[in-house]
Structures are given as C-alpha cells and as structure tokens.
Amino acid sequence: MKLLKHKSLIAILAAYFSYLSYTIIFRPLRIAVAFTAIDDGLYYPKIALNFVKFAKFTFDGITITNGFHPLWQIMLIPFAYLFKDNLAFLKFCYFFMVLINIVSIILFYKILKDNKFTSLGIFLFFLVLILNFRGFSLFHSFIESHMTLLAYAVLLYLMHLWGNKIYMSSKISFIFGIAMGLAFLTRIDTFLFPIVYGIYGIYFAIKHKSYLKKVTKSLIFSAIGTALFVIPYLLINYLYFGKIITVSAFLKKGNTFLSSIKIFYSFFFNYYITRVKYVLGLNNLQALLLLIIIFISALLFLFYLKKYRKKSFKLENYMIMFLIFCAVHFLFLLFVTPSELVSSTWYRVPEDITIAFLIGYLFSGIKMNKIFYNLTLTFVVLLFLAQFGLYHLYIKKKEMVFYRYEMADFIRENIPAEDRTLMYDPGLISYFSDRYFVARNGCIGDFEMAKLIKNRKLTELVEKYNIKYLILDVPPDILEKLKKYEVFETKKYTFMYYFSEGKKKLVLYRINPENIKEIFNLRYGTEL
C-alpha cells in the first residue's frame, strides 16, 4: 500500500531503467559509450587506473595533475584496484553512476512531492532534467555531472527539510556546511553556493534582527563545516602545485562584459545551428528559423500556462536562495568561459535543475479537468517514448566516436606502450588504446605543461615530454600535404569537428621537435 502512494516515483524509475536498458545495459560497451560518453569523462577512469600503476594522479604517466574535480576521481580509485581491466572498470563506472543517479531521483522526487507537484509536473521535471537524450547522456558520461547533480539534490533536500533552521541552529548549520564542502569537491564552481548562502544569511539576520546572534553563530559553524573539505583541498593544491587553482582554471581567462556577450551570442548560434543542421539535414536559414519558432512557441506556451494557473506558489527562502545562486553561477560562467557555458552541458547543472523545476511547477498548477489532464500526461509519456525511435539516427551520427575506436585499435596493436601521443581531446582513444597521451588542451597535465601549451611552445612540449606521435582531424584536401609524416588514417570520416571544414579523417603522424611546426602550419596555417 505504501508503494501505491508513490506511483509517480515508480513510473519515473521505470522510465529511467527503460532508458538504461535501451541505451546501455543491452548494448555493446562501445555503443553505450558512444551514446553517453563525453571525451573529458574518460580522463577519470584513466587517471584512476594510472593511480594503481604509479601511486599518483596522472593522465599521461609523466605529470602529476589536479585538472579534475576531486570527489568523483577519489571515489573511483579504490575500485580501480578491484577492476584493473579497462573494460571491466568502465562497466563498473556505469553501475556506480546509476546508483548515484537513483539517489538523486529519489531526493528530487521527495522535494517535488512535498511541494504538491502533480504527477504531470513531476514527470515533466524529470523529462527535462534526465529523461531525454542530452540529460541522460550527460549524467552517464563518466564526467562529474552525476556527482554534481547529487550534490545539489542533497543541498536542496536539506534546505527543504530544515527550512530556516540552516540559519538558526549551530548543529544543523555545521552539517549543512559539510554538505556544501562536499558539493565543492564534486565541482569547484560550486564555491559560489556557500558565498550566496552566507550573503543570504546576512540578509536574513538583518530582516529578523532578533535572530542576529543565532544567525551569526550558525554562519560561523557552517563555515567551519565547509572549511573541513575546502581548506585541505586548497592546501594540497598549493603544496603540490604552488597554486590553489586547478590547471584547467589556469588555462581559462576572463572576459569583459561586451566580449563575453559577443562570444556567448556567437557561440550559441554557431553551436546549436550547426548541430540542428547536422542531425536534420537543414541549411543555415532553415535551422535558424526552426530554433526561433521553437523558442517563441515555448515562451507563448509558458505564458499561457502562467495565465491559467489555478493556484499561486509560495517560494520558500531556500528556493529564492537557489535561484539567486543560479543567476550568480550563470553570470560567473558567462564572464569566465562563455563558450563552455554554451557547449559544455556539465557546466550548467544548477541551471538545468531550475528550468526543470519551473516547468514542472507551471504544469502542476494549471486548470485541467481530468480528461484533459490524462490526455496531457499521455502526450508527455509518448514524447518520452518517441525518443527511442530517434536512438538509431543519433548513433548513426556518431562517426566522431566510431572513428576514434578505429584509431584506438590501431594504436593498441601497433604503437609501443612506452610511446606517447599528442592529441587535443584524447580521453576516449587513450582509454581504449591503453596507451599514454598528452592532452593538447593542457587541462589534464601539470602547470609547466599548461604554460608550454598556453604559450604555443610546441617544439619544447614535444622535446620535454618525449612525444612520438600526433593525432589530428584532417580534411581530404590537406591529407596529401602531410602524407610523408603519416602513420595511419581512419577509414571512417567525421563531420563533428569544425563543421565549416566538412568531412575529415583522423590521422596519426610520427613527429619530432623538428617537424611539429611544419605539420601544424600545413594543417592550420599556424603553429598551434
């Protein structure tokens, strides 16, 4: 009988497991990875397995790196000792991610249910957040996103459970501080959350002056709880690297307001239009018009829902605080890394939660008779099921992954284990080839390597780290120019890198400090 009270949760979990079965459980591992994995996500299991070999955090087998978000990385290491085989360990990572996502689903369900969301609103929340191709693949991508989702689920649940007690009780504030500290370890940009929490606490104290002493004491205790995890992490970074920031943060640069807006605008249209074109086979104008129509239709529909809502919704303090945090988080990303804000979905987890919550909230309060409500719910379920019909089209478009498997197989069979290869995004090929790679984006090495890459010192990079090979994606018209350095080229083409260049092959080149500049000049017309 108790289970019947949670029919919506059972339905959500059933939908989640149907997605799992269709895309991961009953698919060959390589197909599952092609569907879900983000290339950067494969850094985590690779570093964990390398930790077993070298007893240090290293991706390339040479440098010690802090270019990752620590909690997910640390959690994987004990299991890397149990699953030393690459493929077995990858399967375990899937299992681990599924367990974490189930906990997040249950916590979010509890929050929605207690806030009187209808079954339709609950299903829409999860449809927007995780039960879609983008969301599902994001939270099963091996990158830290599922940990970030869990961190926000825990924080929101604790705020929902305790309400204003997070500012009124020293004990509760200390526990909440620990939760914020752990959230910081799941993803470093959550450092903004404790800051917003503290500022909102000061506002709360000013508004309720009789609670000033309690709030002040609670904020101190929450700061202590947060510091238990943040301070050791920052100290370790400083002692080992001489900086408190990560190597990936070191490579990012801030922008002025106008340049951030310009980059965001330009990247937004270029990124989404090219992907709509690619999947649906449209031209630029058709893709742009389709996106505009979808956007305007969505706004009109949401306005319609707001107009016909049957009840108002009281925003609790914790909801207001989370909305403020999301706004601050968005602006922070806009100034620091506007292009990543558009293209890297794992940066936008709190914003996705907010959007899902708002849509679920709007649909939970509109006036509907029983027949119309059931029809709407049926339509939403059919919308979810329709995605399964697009799965094979989506996989067919993944040449970007399948030609990487082709390259990984060649390297594993033909390149000596001690040789290192330079590549921009080497996560997947490095993992499936079981060889060592130097990441040309610099994000997963040490600061010395990052400086060489940042300053475009390719010759010094190749010489210092004894790099023997280079992988580039190369258009057909440039292949012949670089033929004398070529070791292997894939049979498959891809359209997924630099869309304006058209189809390309992935090519392995033999390099040394003398020829690396020439190769880059011929390929890009520049050194790097």
Coordinates of C-alpha atoms in Angstrom, one line a residue:
M1 CA 0.0 0.0 0.0
K2 CA 2.9 2.4 0.8
L3 CA 4.2 1.9 -2.7
L4 CA 0.9 3.0 -4.2
K5 CA 1.4 6.4 -2.6
H6 CA 4.5 6.8 -4.7
K7 CA 3.2 5.8 -8.1
S8 CA 4.9 8.7 -9.7
L9 CA 8.3 7.6 -8.4
I10 CA 7.8 4.1 -9.6
A11 CA 6.9 5.5 -13.1
I12 CA 10.0 7.7 -13.1
L13 CA 12.3 4.8 -12.1
A14 CA 10.6 2.6 -14.7
A15 CA 11.2 5.2 -17.4
Y16 CA 14.8 5.6 -16.1
F17 CA 15.5 1.9 -16.3
S18 CA 13.9 1.6 -19.7
Y19 CA 16.4 4.2 -20.9
L20 CA 19.2 2.3 -19.2
S21 CA 18.2 -0.9 -20.8
Y22 CA 17.8 0.5 -24.3
T23 CA 21.0 2.6 -24.4
I24 CA 23.4 0.9 -22.0
I25 CA 22.6 -2.4 -20.4
F26 CA 21.7 -4.3 -23.5
R27 CA 24.1 -2.6 -25.8
P28 CA 27.7 -3.5 -26.6
L29 CA 30.0 -1.4 -24.4
R30 CA 31.4 0.6 -27.2
I31 CA 27.9 1.6 -28.5
A32 CA 26.9 2.6 -24.9
V33 CA 30.0 4.7 -24.6
A34 CA 29.4 6.3 -28.0
F35 CA 25.9 7.3 -26.8
T36 CA 26.8 8.7 -23.4
A37 CA 30.4 9.5 -23.0
I38 CA 32.0 13.0 -23.0
D39 CA 35.6 12.7 -24.0
D40 CA 36.8 14.5 -20.9
G41 CA 34.8 12.0 -18.9
L42 CA 37.2 9.2 -19.8
Y43 CA 40.0 11.1 -18.0
Y44 CA 38.6 10.0 -14.7
P45 CA 38.7 6.2 -15.1
K46 CA 42.1 6.5 -16.9
I47 CA 43.6 8.5 -14.0
A48 CA 42.2 6.1 -11.5
L49 CA 43.8 3.1 -13.3
N50 CA 47.0 5.1 -13.6
F51 CA 46.9 5.7 -9.9
V52 CA 47.1 2.0 -9.3
K53 CA 50.2 1.8 -11.5
F54 CA 52.1 4.9 -10.4
A55 CA 50.5 5.8 -7.0
K56 CA 49.9 9.4 -8.2
F57 CA 47.2 11.3 -10.1
T58 CA 48.5 11.3 -13.6
F59 CA 46.9 11.0 -17.0
D60 CA 49.9 10.9 -19.2
G61 CA 52.2 8.8 -17.0
I62 CA 54.6 11.7 -16.5
T63 CA 53.0 14.7 -14.9
I64 CA 51.0 14.9 -11.7
T65 CA 47.8 16.8 -12.3
N66 CA 44.9 18.4 -10.4
G67 CA 42.9 19.0 -13.6
F68 CA 39.8 17.3 -12.4
H69 CA 37.0 17.7 -9.9
P70 CA 38.2 15.7 -6.9
L71 CA 35.3 13.8 -5.3
W72 CA 34.4 11.6 -8.3
Q73 CA 38.1 10.9 -9.0
I74 CA 38.8 9.9 -5.4
M75 CA 35.7 7.7 -5.2
L76 CA 36.9 5.7 -8.3
I77 CA 40.4 4.9 -7.0
P78 CA 39.5 2.1 -4.5
F79 CA 37.5 0.3 -7.2
A80 CA 40.4 0.7 -9.7
Y81 CA 42.3 -1.7 -7.5
L82 CA 39.5 -4.3 -7.9
F83 CA 38.8 -3.8 -11.6
K84 CA 42.2 -3.4 -13.2
D85 CA 40.9 -4.4 -16.7
N86 CA 39.9 -1.3 -18.7
L87 CA 36.6 -2.6 -19.9
A88 CA 35.5 -4.2 -16.7
F89 CA 36.3 -1.0 -14.8
L90 CA 34.3 1.0 -17.3
K91 CA 31.3 -1.2 -16.7
F92 CA 31.6 -0.7 -13.0
C93 CA 31.7 3.1 -13.6
Y94 CA 28.3 2.8 -15.3
F95 CA 27.0 0.8 -12.3
F96 CA 28.3 3.4 -9.9
M97 CA 26.8 6.3 -11.9
V98 CA 23.4 4.6 -12.0
L99 CA 23.3 4.1 -8.2
I100 CA 24.2 7.8 -7.7
N101 CA 21.5 9.0 -10.1
I102 CA 18.9 6.8 -8.5
V103 CA 19.6 8.5 -5.1
S104 CA 19.3 11.9 -6.9
I105 CA 16.0 10.9 -8.5
I106 CA 14.6 9.9 -5.1
L107 CA 15.7 13.1 -3.4
F108 CA 14.3 15.3 -6.1
Y109 CA 11.0 13.3 -6.1
K110 CA 10.7 13.9 -2.3
I111 CA 11.1 17.6 -2.7
L112 CA 8.6 17.8 -5.6
K113 CA 6.1 15.6 -3.8
D114 CA 6.2 17.6 -0.6
N115 CA 5.7 20.8 -2.7
K116 CA 2.5 19.3 -4.1
F117 CA 3.7 18.8 -7.7
T118 CA 1.2 16.7 -9.7
S119 CA 2.2 13.5 -11.5
L120 CA 2.4 15.5 -14.7
G121 CA 4.6 18.2 -13.1
I122 CA 6.9 15.5 -11.6
F123 CA 7.2 13.6 -14.9
L124 CA 8.0 16.9 -16.8
F125 CA 10.6 17.8 -14.2
F126 CA 12.5 14.5 -14.8
L127 CA 11.8 14.6 -18.6
V128 CA 13.5 18.0 -18.8
L129 CA 16.4 17.1 -16.4
I130 CA 17.4 13.5 -17.1
L131 CA 14.8 11.5 -19.2
N132 CA 16.0 12.9 -22.6
F133 CA 19.0 12.2 -24.8
R134 CA 21.0 15.2 -23.7
G135 CA 20.3 14.9 -19.9
F136 CA 20.6 11.1 -19.8
S137 CA 23.9 11.1 -21.6
L138 CA 25.2 14.0 -19.5
F139 CA 24.6 12.2 -16.2
H140 CA 26.1 8.9 -17.5
S141 CA 29.0 10.5 -19.3
F142 CA 31.8 9.5 -16.9
I143 CA 32.4 13.2 -16.2
E144 CA 31.5 14.5 -12.7
S145 CA 27.9 15.7 -13.6
H146 CA 26.1 12.9 -11.8
M147 CA 28.1 13.8 -8.6
T148 CA 27.2 17.5 -9.1
L149 CA 23.5 16.6 -9.6
L150 CA 23.6 14.5 -6.3
A151 CA 25.3 17.4 -4.5
Y152 CA 22.6 19.9 -5.5
A153 CA 19.9 17.3 -4.7
V154 CA 21.3 16.8 -1.2
L155 CA 21.6 20.6 -0.6
L156 CA 18.1 21.3 -1.8
Y157 CA 16.7 18.4 0.2
L158 CA 18.4 19.5 3.4
M159 CA 17.2 23.1 2.8
H160 CA 13.7 21.7 2.2
L161 CA 13.9 19.5 5.3
W162 CA 15.3 22.1 7.7
G163 CA 14.0 25.4 6.2
N164 CA 15.2 28.4 8.2
K165 CA 17.0 26.1 10.7
I166 CA 20.0 26.2 8.4
Y167 CA 20.4 29.8 9.7
M168 CA 19.1 29.2 13.3
S169 CA 20.8 26.0 14.6
S170 CA 24.5 25.6 15.0
K171 CA 24.4 21.9 14.7
I172 CA 22.2 21.9 11.6
S173 CA 24.4 24.7 10.1
F174 CA 27.5 22.7 10.7
I175 CA 26.0 19.6 8.9
F176 CA 24.9 21.9 6.1
G177 CA 28.4 23.3 5.9
I178 CA 29.8 19.8 5.5
A179 CA 27.3 19.2 2.6
M180 CA 28.5 22.5 1.0
G181 CA 32.1 21.4 1.4
L182 CA 31.4 18.1 -0.3
A183 CA 29.5 19.8 -3.0
F184 CA 32.6 22.0 -3.6
L185 CA 34.6 18.8 -4.1
T186 CA 32.1 17.5 -6.7
R187 CA 32.6 20.6 -8.8
I188 CA 34.8 23.5 -8.0
D189 CA 32.5 26.2 -9.3
T190 CA 30.0 25.4 -6.5
F191 CA 32.3 27.6 -4.3
L192 CA 29.7 30.2 -5.2
F193 CA 27.0 28.4 -3.3
P194 CA 28.5 28.9 0.2
I195 CA 29.1 32.6 -0.7
V196 CA 25.4 33.1 -1.7
Y197 CA 24.3 31.1 1.4
G198 CA 26.4 33.4 3.6
I199 CA 25.1 36.6 2.0
Y200 CA 21.5 35.4 2.1
G201 CA 22.1 34.6 5.8
I202 CA 23.2 38.1 6.5
Y203 CA 20.1 39.4 4.7
F204 CA 18.0 37.0 6.8
A205 CA 19.6 38.3 10.0
I206 CA 19.1 42.0 9.0
K207 CA 15.4 41.2 8.2
H208 CA 14.9 39.4 11.5
K209 CA 17.1 41.4 13.9
S210 CA 16.0 39.4 16.9
Y211 CA 17.8 36.3 15.4
L212 CA 21.1 38.2 14.7
K213 CA 23.1 36.3 17.4
K214 CA 21.7 32.9 16.3
V215 CA 22.3 33.5 12.6
T216 CA 25.8 34.8 13.2
K217 CA 26.7 31.7 15.3
S218 CA 25.2 29.4 12.7
L219 CA 27.1 31.1 9.8
I220 CA 30.3 30.5 11.7
F221 CA 29.5 26.9 12.2
S222 CA 28.5 26.4 8.6
A223 CA 31.8 28.0 7.5
I224 CA 33.7 25.6 9.8
G225 CA 31.8 22.6 8.2
T226 CA 32.6 23.8 4.7
A227 CA 36.2 24.5 5.5
L228 CA 36.8 20.9 6.7
F229 CA 36.8 19.9 3.0
V230 CA 37.7 23.1 1.2
I231 CA 40.9 24.1 3.1
P232 CA 42.6 20.7 2.8
Y233 CA 41.9 20.7 -0.9
L234 CA 43.3 24.2 -1.4
L235 CA 46.4 23.4 0.8
I236 CA 47.2 20.2 -1.2
N237 CA 47.0 22.2 -4.4
Y238 CA 49.3 24.9 -3.1
L239 CA 51.8 22.4 -1.6
Y240 CA 52.0 20.2 -4.7
F241 CA 51.5 22.8 -7.5
G242 CA 52.2 26.2 -5.9
K243 CA 48.7 27.4 -6.8
I244 CA 45.3 26.9 -5.2
I245 CA 43.5 26.7 -8.6
T246 CA 43.3 23.7 -11.0
V247 CA 45.4 23.6 -14.1
S248 CA 42.2 23.8 -16.2
A249 CA 41.2 27.0 -14.4
F250 CA 44.7 28.4 -15.0
L251 CA 44.1 28.0 -18.8
K252 CA 40.9 29.9 -18.7
K253 CA 40.8 33.7 -19.0
G254 CA 38.2 36.2 -18.0
N255 CA 36.4 38.5 -20.5
T256 CA 35.0 41.9 -20.5
F257 CA 31.2 42.2 -20.3
L258 CA 30.8 43.1 -24.0
S259 CA 33.2 40.4 -25.2
S260 CA 31.5 37.8 -23.0
I261 CA 28.1 38.7 -24.5
K262 CA 29.6 38.6 -28.0
I263 CA 31.3 35.2 -27.5
F264 CA 28.2 33.8 -25.9
Y265 CA 25.9 35.0 -28.7
S266 CA 28.2 33.9 -31.5
F267 CA 28.9 30.5 -30.0
F268 CA 25.3 29.9 -29.1
F269 CA 24.1 30.3 -32.7
N270 CA 27.1 28.6 -34.3
Y271 CA 26.9 25.7 -31.9
Y272 CA 23.2 24.9 -32.0
I273 CA 22.5 25.8 -35.6
T274 CA 25.3 23.5 -36.8
R275 CA 24.0 20.6 -34.7
V276 CA 20.4 21.1 -35.9
K277 CA 21.7 21.2 -39.5
Y278 CA 23.8 18.1 -38.9
V279 CA 21.0 15.9 -37.4
L280 CA 18.1 17.1 -39.5
G281 CA 19.9 17.9 -42.8
L282 CA 18.9 21.5 -42.9
N283 CA 20.6 24.6 -44.3
N284 CA 21.6 27.6 -42.1
L285 CA 18.4 29.6 -42.6
Q286 CA 16.1 26.6 -42.1
A287 CA 17.9 25.7 -38.9
L288 CA 17.8 29.2 -37.5
L289 CA 14.1 29.6 -38.3
L290 CA 13.3 26.3 -36.6
L291 CA 15.2 27.4 -33.5
I292 CA 13.4 30.7 -33.4
I293 CA 10.0 29.1 -33.9
I294 CA 10.7 26.6 -31.1
F295 CA 11.9 29.4 -28.7
I296 CA 8.9 31.7 -29.4
S297 CA 6.4 28.8 -29.2
A298 CA 7.9 27.8 -25.8
L299 CA 7.6 31.3 -24.5
L300 CA 4.0 31.7 -25.6
F301 CA 3.0 28.3 -24.2
L302 CA 4.7 29.1 -20.8
F303 CA 2.9 32.4 -20.7
Y304 CA -0.4 30.6 -21.4
L305 CA 0.3 28.2 -18.6
K306 CA 1.0 31.1 -16.2
K307 CA -2.2 32.9 -17.2
Y308 CA -4.3 29.8 -16.4
R309 CA -2.7 28.7 -13.2
K310 CA -5.3 27.8 -10.6
K311 CA -3.1 28.4 -7.6
S312 CA -0.1 30.5 -6.5
F313 CA 3.1 29.0 -5.3
K314 CA 4.9 30.2 -2.2
L315 CA 8.6 30.5 -2.8
E316 CA 10.4 29.3 0.3
N317 CA 13.6 31.0 1.4
Y318 CA 15.8 28.1 0.1
M319 CA 14.2 28.3 -3.3
I320 CA 14.9 32.1 -3.5
M321 CA 18.4 31.4 -2.4
F322 CA 18.9 28.7 -5.0
L323 CA 17.5 31.0 -7.8
I324 CA 20.0 33.7 -6.7
F325 CA 22.8 31.2 -6.8
C326 CA 21.8 30.1 -10.3
A327 CA 21.8 33.7 -11.5
V328 CA 25.3 34.3 -10.0
H329 CA 26.6 31.0 -11.3
F330 CA 25.4 31.8 -14.8
L331 CA 27.0 35.2 -14.8
F332 CA 30.2 33.8 -13.4
L333 CA 30.4 31.3 -16.3
L334 CA 29.4 34.0 -18.8
F335 CA 32.4 36.1 -17.9
V336 CA 34.9 33.3 -17.2
T337 CA 34.1 30.9 -20.0
P338 CA 31.2 31.9 -22.3
S339 CA 31.9 29.3 -24.9
E340 CA 31.9 26.5 -22.4
L341 CA 28.6 27.9 -21.0
V342 CA 27.0 27.1 -24.4
S343 CA 28.8 23.9 -25.4
S344 CA 29.7 22.1 -22.2
T345 CA 26.4 21.0 -20.7
W346 CA 28.1 19.8 -17.5
Y347 CA 28.7 23.4 -16.5
R348 CA 25.0 24.1 -16.4
V349 CA 23.7 21.5 -13.9
P350 CA 22.1 24.0 -11.4
E351 CA 20.5 26.0 -14.3
D352 CA 19.1 22.8 -15.7
I353 CA 17.6 21.9 -12.3
T354 CA 16.0 25.4 -12.1
I355 CA 14.5 25.1 -15.6
A356 CA 13.1 21.6 -14.9
F357 CA 11.7 22.9 -11.6
L358 CA 10.0 25.9 -13.2
I359 CA 8.4 23.8 -16.0
G360 CA 7.2 21.2 -13.5
Y361 CA 5.8 23.9 -11.3
L362 CA 3.9 25.6 -14.1
F363 CA 2.2 22.4 -15.2
S364 CA 1.4 21.4 -11.7
G365 CA -0.8 24.4 -11.1
I366 CA -2.8 24.9 -14.3
K367 CA -6.5 24.4 -14.5
M368 CA -7.3 21.0 -16.1
N369 CA -10.3 18.7 -16.0
K370 CA -9.5 15.0 -15.5
I371 CA -9.8 14.1 -19.2
F372 CA -7.5 16.9 -20.4
Y373 CA -5.0 16.2 -17.6
N374 CA -4.8 12.5 -18.6
L375 CA -4.5 13.4 -22.3
T376 CA -1.7 15.8 -21.5
L377 CA 0.1 13.2 -19.3
T378 CA -0.3 10.6 -22.1
F379 CA 1.2 13.1 -24.6
V380 CA 4.2 13.7 -22.3
V381 CA 4.8 10.0 -21.9
L382 CA 4.5 9.5 -25.7
L383 CA 7.0 12.3 -26.1
F384 CA 9.4 10.4 -23.8
L385 CA 8.8 7.1 -25.8
A386 CA 9.3 8.9 -29.1
Q387 CA 13.0 9.4 -28.3
F388 CA 13.6 5.7 -28.6
G389 CA 12.7 5.9 -32.2
L390 CA 15.4 8.5 -32.8
Y391 CA 18.1 6.5 -31.0
H392 CA 19.5 4.7 -34.1
L393 CA 19.6 8.0 -36.0
Y394 CA 21.5 9.5 -33.1
I395 CA 24.0 6.6 -33.1
K396 CA 24.4 6.8 -36.8
K397 CA 25.6 10.4 -36.5
K398 CA 28.4 9.4 -34.0
E399 CA 31.2 9.0 -36.5
M400 CA 33.2 11.2 -34.2
V401 CA 33.3 8.4 -31.7
F402 CA 33.5 5.4 -34.0
Y403 CA 36.5 6.6 -35.9
R404 CA 38.2 7.1 -32.5
Y405 CA 37.6 3.5 -31.8
E406 CA 39.3 2.7 -35.1
M407 CA 42.3 4.8 -34.2
A408 CA 42.4 3.3 -30.7
D409 CA 42.5 -0.2 -32.0
F410 CA 45.4 0.6 -34.4
I411 CA 47.4 2.3 -31.6
R412 CA 46.9 -0.6 -29.2
E413 CA 48.1 -3.1 -31.8
N414 CA 50.9 -1.1 -33.4
I415 CA 52.3 1.6 -31.1
P416 CA 54.8 0.6 -28.2
A417 CA 53.3 1.0 -24.7
E418 CA 56.1 3.5 -23.7
D419 CA 55.5 5.9 -26.6
R420 CA 53.3 9.0 -26.0
T421 CA 50.9 10.6 -28.4
L422 CA 49.7 14.3 -28.5
M423 CA 46.0 14.9 -29.2
Y424 CA 43.6 17.7 -28.3
D425 CA 40.8 15.5 -26.8
P426 CA 42.5 12.2 -26.1
G427 CA 40.2 10.8 -23.4
L428 CA 38.4 8.0 -25.4
I429 CA 41.4 7.0 -27.6
S430 CA 43.8 6.9 -24.6
Y431 CA 41.4 4.7 -22.6
F432 CA 40.5 2.2 -25.3
S433 CA 44.1 2.0 -26.7
D434 CA 45.5 1.6 -23.2
R435 CA 48.4 3.9 -24.2
Y436 CA 49.6 7.2 -22.8
F437 CA 48.6 10.5 -24.3
V438 CA 49.4 14.2 -23.7
A439 CA 46.3 16.4 -23.9
R440 CA 46.9 19.3 -26.3
N441 CA 44.3 21.3 -24.5
G442 CA 46.6 21.3 -21.4
C443 CA 43.8 20.7 -19.0
I444 CA 45.0 17.3 -17.6
G445 CA 48.7 17.8 -17.2
D446 CA 50.7 20.0 -14.7
F447 CA 51.2 23.7 -14.8
E448 CA 54.5 23.5 -16.5
M449 CA 52.9 21.6 -19.4
A450 CA 50.0 24.0 -19.4
K451 CA 52.3 27.0 -19.7
L452 CA 54.0 25.5 -22.8
I453 CA 50.7 24.9 -24.4
K454 CA 49.3 28.3 -23.4
N455 CA 52.4 30.0 -24.9
R456 CA 52.2 27.8 -28.1
K457 CA 55.7 26.3 -27.5
L458 CA 55.1 23.1 -29.4
T459 CA 58.7 22.3 -30.1
E460 CA 59.6 22.5 -26.4
L461 CA 56.5 20.4 -25.5
V462 CA 57.4 17.6 -27.8
E463 CA 61.0 17.6 -26.7
K464 CA 60.4 17.8 -23.0
Y465 CA 57.9 15.1 -22.8
N466 CA 59.4 12.9 -25.5
I467 CA 56.2 12.8 -27.6
K468 CA 56.5 10.5 -30.6
Y469 CA 53.1 10.8 -32.3
L470 CA 50.4 13.3 -33.0
I471 CA 46.7 12.8 -33.9
L472 CA 44.8 15.4 -35.9
D473 CA 41.5 15.6 -37.7
V474 CA 42.4 16.4 -41.3
P475 CA 40.2 17.4 -44.3
P476 CA 40.8 15.4 -47.6
D477 CA 42.5 18.4 -49.4
I478 CA 45.2 18.5 -46.7
L479 CA 45.8 14.8 -46.4
E480 CA 48.3 14.6 -49.3
K481 CA 50.4 17.6 -48.0
L482 CA 51.1 15.7 -44.8
K483 CA 51.4 12.2 -46.3
K484 CA 55.2 11.9 -45.6
Y485 CA 54.6 12.0 -41.9
E486 CA 51.5 9.8 -41.8
V487 CA 51.5 6.5 -39.9
F488 CA 47.7 5.7 -40.1
E489 CA 44.5 7.3 -41.2
T490 CA 41.0 6.1 -40.3
K491 CA 38.7 4.7 -43.0
K492 CA 35.7 6.5 -41.4
Y493 CA 35.1 10.2 -41.8
T494 CA 33.6 12.6 -39.3
F495 CA 31.6 15.8 -39.7
M496 CA 31.7 16.7 -36.0
Y497 CA 34.8 18.8 -35.7
Y498 CA 34.9 22.3 -37.2
F499 CA 31.7 21.9 -39.2
S500 CA 32.8 24.5 -41.8
E501 CA 35.6 22.2 -42.9
G502 CA 33.3 19.4 -43.9
K503 CA 34.2 15.7 -43.6
K504 CA 37.6 14.7 -42.2
K505 CA 39.6 11.7 -41.2
L506 CA 41.5 11.1 -38.0
V507 CA 45.2 10.8 -38.8
L508 CA 48.2 9.6 -36.8
Y509 CA 51.5 11.3 -37.5
R510 CA 55.1 10.5 -36.5
I511 CA 56.5 13.7 -35.0
N512 CA 59.7 15.2 -33.5
P513 CA 60.8 18.7 -32.4
E514 CA 61.9 19.5 -35.9
N515 CA 58.7 18.7 -37.9
I516 CA 56.0 19.6 -35.5
K517 CA 55.8 23.2 -36.5
E518 CA 55.6 22.3 -40.2
I519 CA 52.7 19.9 -39.6
F520 CA 50.7 22.5 -37.8
N521 CA 51.4 25.1 -40.3
L522 CA 50.2 22.8 -43.1
R523 CA 47.2 21.8 -41.2
Y524 CA 46.0 25.0 -39.7
G525 CA 48.1 27.7 -41.3
T526 CA 49.5 28.4 -37.8
E527 CA 51.8 26.8 -35.2
L528 CA 49.0 25.8 -32.8

